[in-house]
Coordinates of C-alpha atoms in Angstrom, one line a residue:
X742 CA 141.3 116.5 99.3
X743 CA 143.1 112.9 100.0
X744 CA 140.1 112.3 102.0
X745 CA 137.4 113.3 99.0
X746 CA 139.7 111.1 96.5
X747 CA 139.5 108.3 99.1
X748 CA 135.7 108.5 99.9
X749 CA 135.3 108.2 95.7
X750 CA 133.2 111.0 95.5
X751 CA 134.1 112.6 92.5
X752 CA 130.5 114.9 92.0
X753 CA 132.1 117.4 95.1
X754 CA 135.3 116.6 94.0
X755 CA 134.7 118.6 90.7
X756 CA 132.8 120.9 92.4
X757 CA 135.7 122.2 94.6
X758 CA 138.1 122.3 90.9
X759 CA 135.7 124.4 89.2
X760 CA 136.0 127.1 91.7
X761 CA 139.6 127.3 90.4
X762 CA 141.2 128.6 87.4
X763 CA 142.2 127.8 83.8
X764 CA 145.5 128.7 85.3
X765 CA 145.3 126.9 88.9
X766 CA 144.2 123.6 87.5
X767 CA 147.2 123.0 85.4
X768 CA 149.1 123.8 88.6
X769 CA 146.6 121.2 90.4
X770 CA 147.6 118.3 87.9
X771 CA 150.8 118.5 88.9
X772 CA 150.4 117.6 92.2
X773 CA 150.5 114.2 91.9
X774 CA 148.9 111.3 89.1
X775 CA 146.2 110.8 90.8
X776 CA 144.9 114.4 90.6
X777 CA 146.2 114.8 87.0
X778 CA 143.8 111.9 85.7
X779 CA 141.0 113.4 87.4
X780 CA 141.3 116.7 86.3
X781 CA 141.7 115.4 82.5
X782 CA 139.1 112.9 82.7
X783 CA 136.4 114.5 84.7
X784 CA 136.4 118.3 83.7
X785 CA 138.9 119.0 80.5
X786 CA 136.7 116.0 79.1
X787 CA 133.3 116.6 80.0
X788 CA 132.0 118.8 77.9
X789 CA 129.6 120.6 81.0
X790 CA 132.8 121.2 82.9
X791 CA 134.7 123.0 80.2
X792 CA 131.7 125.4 79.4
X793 CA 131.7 126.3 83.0
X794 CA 134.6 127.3 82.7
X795 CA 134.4 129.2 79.9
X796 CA 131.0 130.8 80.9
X797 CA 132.8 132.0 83.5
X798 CA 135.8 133.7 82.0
X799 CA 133.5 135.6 79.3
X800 CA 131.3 136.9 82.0
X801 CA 134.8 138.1 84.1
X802 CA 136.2 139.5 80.1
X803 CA 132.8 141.6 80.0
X804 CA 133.0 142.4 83.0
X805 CA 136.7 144.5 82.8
X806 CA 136.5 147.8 84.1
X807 CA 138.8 150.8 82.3
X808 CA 139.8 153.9 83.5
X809 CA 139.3 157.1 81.0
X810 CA 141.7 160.5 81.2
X811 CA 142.7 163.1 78.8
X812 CA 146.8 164.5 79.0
X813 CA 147.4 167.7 76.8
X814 CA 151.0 167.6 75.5
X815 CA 153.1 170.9 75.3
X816 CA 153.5 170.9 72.1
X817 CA 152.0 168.9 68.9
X818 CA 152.8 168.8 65.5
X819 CA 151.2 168.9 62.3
X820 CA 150.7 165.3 60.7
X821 CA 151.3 163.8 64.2
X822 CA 152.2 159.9 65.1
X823 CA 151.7 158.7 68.9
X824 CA 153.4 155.3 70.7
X825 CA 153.2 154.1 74.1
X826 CA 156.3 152.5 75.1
X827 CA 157.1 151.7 79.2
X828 CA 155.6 154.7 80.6
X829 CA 156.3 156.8 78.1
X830 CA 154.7 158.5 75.0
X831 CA 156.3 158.8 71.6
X832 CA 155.0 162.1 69.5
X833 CA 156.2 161.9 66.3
X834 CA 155.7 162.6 62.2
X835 CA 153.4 160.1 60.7
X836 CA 154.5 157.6 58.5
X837 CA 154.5 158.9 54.5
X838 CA 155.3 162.4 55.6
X839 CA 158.4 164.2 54.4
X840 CA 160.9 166.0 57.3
X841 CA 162.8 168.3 57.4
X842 CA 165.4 169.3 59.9
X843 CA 162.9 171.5 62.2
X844 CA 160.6 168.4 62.4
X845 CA 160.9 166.7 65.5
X846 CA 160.1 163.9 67.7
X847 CA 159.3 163.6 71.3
X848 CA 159.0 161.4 74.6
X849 CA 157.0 162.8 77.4
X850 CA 155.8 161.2 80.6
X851 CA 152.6 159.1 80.0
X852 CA 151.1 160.0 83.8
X853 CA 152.3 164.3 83.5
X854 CA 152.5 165.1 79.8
X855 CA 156.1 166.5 81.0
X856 CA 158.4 166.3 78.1
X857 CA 161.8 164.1 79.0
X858 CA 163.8 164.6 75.4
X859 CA 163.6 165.3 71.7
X860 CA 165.3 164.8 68.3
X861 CA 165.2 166.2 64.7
X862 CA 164.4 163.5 62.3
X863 CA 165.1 164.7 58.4
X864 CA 163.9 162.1 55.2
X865 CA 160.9 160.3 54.2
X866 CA 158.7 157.9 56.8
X867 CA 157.8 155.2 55.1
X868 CA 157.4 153.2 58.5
X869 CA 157.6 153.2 62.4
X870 CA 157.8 150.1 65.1
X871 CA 158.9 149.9 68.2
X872 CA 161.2 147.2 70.0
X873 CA 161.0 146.6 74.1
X874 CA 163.1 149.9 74.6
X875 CA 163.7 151.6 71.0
X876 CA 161.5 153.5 68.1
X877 CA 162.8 152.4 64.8
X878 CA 162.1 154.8 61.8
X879 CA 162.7 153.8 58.1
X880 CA 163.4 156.5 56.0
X881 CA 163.3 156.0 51.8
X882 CA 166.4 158.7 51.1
X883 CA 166.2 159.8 48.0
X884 CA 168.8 162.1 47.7
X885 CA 170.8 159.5 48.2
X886 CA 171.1 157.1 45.1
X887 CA 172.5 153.7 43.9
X888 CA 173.7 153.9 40.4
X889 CA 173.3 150.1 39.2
X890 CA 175.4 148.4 35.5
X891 CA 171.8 149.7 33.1
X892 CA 172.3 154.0 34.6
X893 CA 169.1 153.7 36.4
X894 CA 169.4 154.5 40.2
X895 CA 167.2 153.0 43.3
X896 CA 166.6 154.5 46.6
X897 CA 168.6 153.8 49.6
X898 CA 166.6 152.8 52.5
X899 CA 167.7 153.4 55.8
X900 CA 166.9 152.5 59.4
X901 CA 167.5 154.6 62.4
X902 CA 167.1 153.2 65.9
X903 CA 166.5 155.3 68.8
X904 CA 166.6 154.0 72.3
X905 CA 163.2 155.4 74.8
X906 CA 163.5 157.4 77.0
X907 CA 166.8 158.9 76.1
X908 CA 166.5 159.0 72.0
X909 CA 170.2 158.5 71.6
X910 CA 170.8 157.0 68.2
X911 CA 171.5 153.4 68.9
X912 CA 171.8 152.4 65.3
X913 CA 171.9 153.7 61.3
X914 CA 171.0 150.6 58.9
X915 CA 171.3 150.7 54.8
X916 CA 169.3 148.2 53.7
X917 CA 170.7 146.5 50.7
X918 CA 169.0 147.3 47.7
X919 CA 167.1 144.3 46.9
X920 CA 165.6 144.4 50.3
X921 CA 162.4 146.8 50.3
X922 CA 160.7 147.2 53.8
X923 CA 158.7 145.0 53.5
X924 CA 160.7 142.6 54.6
X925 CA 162.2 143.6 57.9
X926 CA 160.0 143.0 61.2
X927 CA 160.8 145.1 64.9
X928 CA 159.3 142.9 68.2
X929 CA 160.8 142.7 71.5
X930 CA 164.7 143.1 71.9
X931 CA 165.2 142.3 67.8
X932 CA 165.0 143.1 64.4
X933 CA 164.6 140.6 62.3
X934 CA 165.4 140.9 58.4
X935 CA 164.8 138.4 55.5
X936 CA 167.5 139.0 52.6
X937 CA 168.5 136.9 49.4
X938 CA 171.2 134.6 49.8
X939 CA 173.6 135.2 47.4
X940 CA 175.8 132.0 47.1
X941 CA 171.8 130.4 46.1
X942 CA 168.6 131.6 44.5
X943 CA 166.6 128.7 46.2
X944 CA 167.5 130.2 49.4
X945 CA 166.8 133.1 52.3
X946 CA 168.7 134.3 54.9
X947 CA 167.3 135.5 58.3
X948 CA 169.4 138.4 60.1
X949 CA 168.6 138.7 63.8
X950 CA 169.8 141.9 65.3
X951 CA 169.7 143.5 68.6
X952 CA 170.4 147.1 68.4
X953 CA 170.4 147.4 71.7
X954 CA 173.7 145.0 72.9
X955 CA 174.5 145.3 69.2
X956 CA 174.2 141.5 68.5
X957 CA 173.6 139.8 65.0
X958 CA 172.6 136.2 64.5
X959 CA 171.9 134.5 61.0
X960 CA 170.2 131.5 59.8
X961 CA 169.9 130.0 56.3
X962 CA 166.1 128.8 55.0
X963 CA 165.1 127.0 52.0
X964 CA 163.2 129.9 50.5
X965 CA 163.1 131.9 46.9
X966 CA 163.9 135.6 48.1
X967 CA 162.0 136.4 44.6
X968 CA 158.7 134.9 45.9
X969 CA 158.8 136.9 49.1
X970 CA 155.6 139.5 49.3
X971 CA 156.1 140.1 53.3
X972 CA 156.8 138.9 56.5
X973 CA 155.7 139.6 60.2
X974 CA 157.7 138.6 63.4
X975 CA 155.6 138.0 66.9
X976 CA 158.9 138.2 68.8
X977 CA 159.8 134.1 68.2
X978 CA 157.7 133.1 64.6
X979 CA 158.1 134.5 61.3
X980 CA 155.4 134.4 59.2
X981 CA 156.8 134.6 55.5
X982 CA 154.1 135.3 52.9
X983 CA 155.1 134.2 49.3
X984 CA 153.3 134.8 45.8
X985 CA 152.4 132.5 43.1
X986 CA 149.7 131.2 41.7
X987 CA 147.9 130.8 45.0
X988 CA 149.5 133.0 47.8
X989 CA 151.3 131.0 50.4
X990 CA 152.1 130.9 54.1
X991 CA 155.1 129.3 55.7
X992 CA 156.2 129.5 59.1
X993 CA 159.8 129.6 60.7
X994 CA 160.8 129.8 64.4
X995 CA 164.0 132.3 65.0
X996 CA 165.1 129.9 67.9
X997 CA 165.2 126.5 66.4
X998 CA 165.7 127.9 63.3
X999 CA 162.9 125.0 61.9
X1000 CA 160.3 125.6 59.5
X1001 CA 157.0 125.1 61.4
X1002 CA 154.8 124.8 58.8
X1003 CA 154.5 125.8 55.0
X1004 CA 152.2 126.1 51.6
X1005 CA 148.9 127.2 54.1
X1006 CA 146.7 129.4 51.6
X1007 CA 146.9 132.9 52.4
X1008 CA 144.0 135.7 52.5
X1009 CA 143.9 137.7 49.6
X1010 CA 142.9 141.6 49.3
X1011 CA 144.0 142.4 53.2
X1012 CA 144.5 145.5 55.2
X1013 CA 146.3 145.4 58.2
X1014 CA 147.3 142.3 58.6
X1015 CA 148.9 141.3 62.2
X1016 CA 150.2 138.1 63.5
X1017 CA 150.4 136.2 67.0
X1018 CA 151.4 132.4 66.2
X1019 CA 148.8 130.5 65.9
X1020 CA 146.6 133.3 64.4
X1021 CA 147.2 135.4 61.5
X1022 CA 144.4 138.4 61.4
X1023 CA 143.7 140.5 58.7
X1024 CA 140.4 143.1 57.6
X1025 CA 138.8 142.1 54.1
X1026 CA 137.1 144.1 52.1
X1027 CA 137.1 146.9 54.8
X1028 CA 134.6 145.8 57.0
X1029 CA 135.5 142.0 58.2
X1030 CA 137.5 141.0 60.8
X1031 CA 138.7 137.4 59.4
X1032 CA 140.9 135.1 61.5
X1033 CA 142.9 132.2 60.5
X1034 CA 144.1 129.7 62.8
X1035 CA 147.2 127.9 61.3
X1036 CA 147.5 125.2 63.7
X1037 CA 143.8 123.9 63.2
X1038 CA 143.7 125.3 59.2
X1039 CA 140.6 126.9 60.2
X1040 CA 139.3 130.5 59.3
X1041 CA 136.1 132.8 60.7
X1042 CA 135.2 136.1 60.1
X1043 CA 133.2 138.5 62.0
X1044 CA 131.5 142.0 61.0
X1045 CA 133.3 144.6 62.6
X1046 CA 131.1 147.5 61.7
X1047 CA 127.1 148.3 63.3
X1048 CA 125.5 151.7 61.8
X1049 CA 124.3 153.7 64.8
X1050 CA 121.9 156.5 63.6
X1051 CA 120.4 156.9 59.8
X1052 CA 122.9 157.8 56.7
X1053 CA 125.9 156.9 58.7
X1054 CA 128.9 155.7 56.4
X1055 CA 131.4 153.5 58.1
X1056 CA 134.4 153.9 58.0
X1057 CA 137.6 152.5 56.2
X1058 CA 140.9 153.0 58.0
X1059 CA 140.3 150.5 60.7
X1060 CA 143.3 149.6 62.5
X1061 CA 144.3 146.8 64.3
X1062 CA 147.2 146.3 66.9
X1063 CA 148.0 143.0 69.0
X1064 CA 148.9 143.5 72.7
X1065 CA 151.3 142.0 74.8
X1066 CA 148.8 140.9 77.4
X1067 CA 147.1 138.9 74.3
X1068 CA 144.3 141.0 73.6
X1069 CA 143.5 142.2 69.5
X1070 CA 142.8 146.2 69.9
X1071 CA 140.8 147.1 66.7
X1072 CA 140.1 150.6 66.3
X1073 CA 136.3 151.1 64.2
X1074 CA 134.3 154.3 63.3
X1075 CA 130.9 155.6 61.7
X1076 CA 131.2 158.9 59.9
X1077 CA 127.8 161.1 60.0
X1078 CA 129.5 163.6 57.5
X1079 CA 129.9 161.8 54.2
X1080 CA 132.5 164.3 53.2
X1081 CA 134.8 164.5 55.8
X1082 CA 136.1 163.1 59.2
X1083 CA 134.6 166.4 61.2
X1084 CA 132.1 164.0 63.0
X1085 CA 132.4 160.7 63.9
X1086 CA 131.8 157.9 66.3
X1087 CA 134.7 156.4 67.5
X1088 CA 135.0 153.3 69.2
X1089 CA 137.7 150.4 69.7
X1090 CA 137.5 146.9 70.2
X1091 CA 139.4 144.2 72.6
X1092 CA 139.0 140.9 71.8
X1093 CA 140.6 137.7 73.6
X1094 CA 143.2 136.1 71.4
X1095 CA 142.2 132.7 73.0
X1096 CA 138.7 133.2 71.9
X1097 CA 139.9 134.1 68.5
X1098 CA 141.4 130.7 68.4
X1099 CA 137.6 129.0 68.4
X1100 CA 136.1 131.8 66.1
X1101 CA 134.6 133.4 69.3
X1102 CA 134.2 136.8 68.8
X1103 CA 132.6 138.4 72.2
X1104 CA 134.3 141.6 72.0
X1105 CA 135.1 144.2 74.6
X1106 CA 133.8 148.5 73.1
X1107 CA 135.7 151.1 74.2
X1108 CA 133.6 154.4 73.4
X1109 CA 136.2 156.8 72.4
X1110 CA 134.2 159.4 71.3
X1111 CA 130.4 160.1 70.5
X1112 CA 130.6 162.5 68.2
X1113 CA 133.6 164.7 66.7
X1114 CA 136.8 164.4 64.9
X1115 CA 138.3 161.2 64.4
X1116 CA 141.5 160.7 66.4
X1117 CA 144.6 161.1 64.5
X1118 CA 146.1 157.8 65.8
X1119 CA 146.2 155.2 68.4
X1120 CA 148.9 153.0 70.3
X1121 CA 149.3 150.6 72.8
X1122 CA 150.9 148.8 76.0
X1123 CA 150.1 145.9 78.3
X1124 CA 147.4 147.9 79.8
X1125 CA 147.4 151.2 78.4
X1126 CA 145.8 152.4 75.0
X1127 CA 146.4 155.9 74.0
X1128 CA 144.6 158.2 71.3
X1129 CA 145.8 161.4 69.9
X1130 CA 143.4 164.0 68.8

């Protein structure tokens, strides 16, 4: 290559880079100045460079190959749950369902089906997420009560933590009383919970806890807890979603503990709203997949839905999950019964989070199923996705 740079012709020159990767060319530009001005000037610059490049990776993204098989479990339950978590698979109630001491949870082998370990669970789900090695289940207990100064009562909420594959109980939370769950996010090793800071009403404060080593680390923001609709955690930004006349997002990062960004306009009327900084994603009006990028401020939105065969109704509990490989897995589905979910067309969707970035939607469709019930639910890994009928 010495010999190319020194000969000055830079046409093979760029000939020999694009054979390389995204990936290998940053490595390349390291190798010396020389090398690094090339690269920058004669291929991330020229605009016929770059879409080589990117030709090329959509044509190796359509291009993935998946692998398709069917595991039947020992046992399932009514009103089942499913998560895929390190090899193993989760079965438990879903979320909203009522347990009693009989109802239990499960982790079997994802490659045998065989069944490792269980547990009882008894309360109501009201929601489910899972760390790098632990389920988390929060429970709204209302047996149990708070009596406040004015004789009215609230419901305790309470977190359990179980660690995979074992399910020992690794942790029991009571979240105070002005914190609904809402406002508590589960990625990696933490848990991350945004409270009111009592010696201030202009002010949060973040509670970073690892149930696993049984750590807890705390940071003050300059935040009104009594403007807080939500927040959601990608395992190092927060993404704190506040109301007012105009919802609002602002930004913090758990490890500088520095607000990134704040008062960007937030979507209004969302489902299923998920978050990998930059992108916050989000379904509107049941049928749009919309993406804002909050580093460029800009937003795009992409029809999720396409009606196979005449009278088909699409449907309307789409579900989205982010994986940790940094693909978006969006589950979609066309109902040819209007009255129930007997028979359907079941599909998901993988789409590149860096294309998302650039409003390019060039989606990956996994056919689930042609025709037949709907699954129950869906979950996934690095390189797994599982569905539970």
């Amino acid at each position: 290559m010495q010999e190319l740079f020194a000969k000055n012709v830079p046409d093979i020159i760029v000939k020999i880079f694009l054979y390389l990767t995204a990936g290998e060319l940053h490595v390349c530009r390291q190798v010396c100045s020389v090398w690094n001005e090339f690269i920058i000037n004669e291929i991330w610059q020229s605009r016929r460079c770059r879409n080589q490049l990117k030709n090329r990776l959509h044509r190796n993204w359509l291009n993935l190959e998946f692998k398709k098989s069917e595991q039947s479990l020992s046992e399932i339950y009514n009103q089942s749950g499913i998560k895929i978590l390190n090899g193993h698979l989760l079965l438990h109630p879903q979320v909203y369902t009522s347990t009693s001491s009989d109802h239990k949870f499960a982790c079997y082998k994802l490659k045998t089906g065989q069944k490792i370990q269980e547990r009882s669970l008894e309360g109501f789900i009201e929601r489910i997420d899972l760390g790098s090695s632990f389920i988390v289940f929060g429970f709204s207990n209302v047996d149990d009560q708070i009596n406040t100064s004015d004789d009215t009562s609230e419901s305790v909420d309470i977190l359990q933590v179980y660690s995979v594959p074992d399910l020992n109980l690794l942790a029991k939370i009571t979240l105070p009383a002005e914190q609904n769950k809402e406002l508590y996010c589960v990625k990696n090793d933490l848990i991350v919970f945004l409270r009111a800071y009592r010696q201030s009403l202009d002010s949060c404060q973040f509670v970073l806890f690892d149930p696993v080593n049984k750590e807890r680390k705390d940071f003050i923001v300059k935040l009104s807890f009594t403007d807080v609709l939500g927040i959601q955690f990608d395992g190092r930004y927060v993404l704190v979603k506040t109301i007012g006349k105009d919802d609002k997002i602002t930004v913090f990062d758990v490890i500088t503990r520095q607000c990134i960004t704040k008062g960007l306009p937030a979507s209004e009327f969302t489902l299923n709203e998920v978050f990998r900084y930059p992108l916050s994603l989000s379904i509107e009006d049941h049928c749009y997949l919309t993406v804002f990028n909050i580093k460029t401020l800009a937003r795009y939105k992409h029809f999720i839905h396409r009606s196979k065969k005449p009278n088909t109704e699409i449907g309307l509990l789409n579900q989205m999950f982010i994986s940790d490989s940094g693909f978006l897995i969006l589950s979609r589905y066309e109902k040819f019964k209007r009255t129930d979910h007997s028979n359907c067309c079941s599909q998901m969707e993988l789409f590149n989070l860096e294309d998302l970035k650039y409003g390019i939607f060039q989606p990956v469709t996994l056919d689930i199923r042609q025709s037949g019930p709907l699954f129950d639910d869906f979950h996934l890994d690095k390189s797994s996705i599982v569905a539970l009928y």
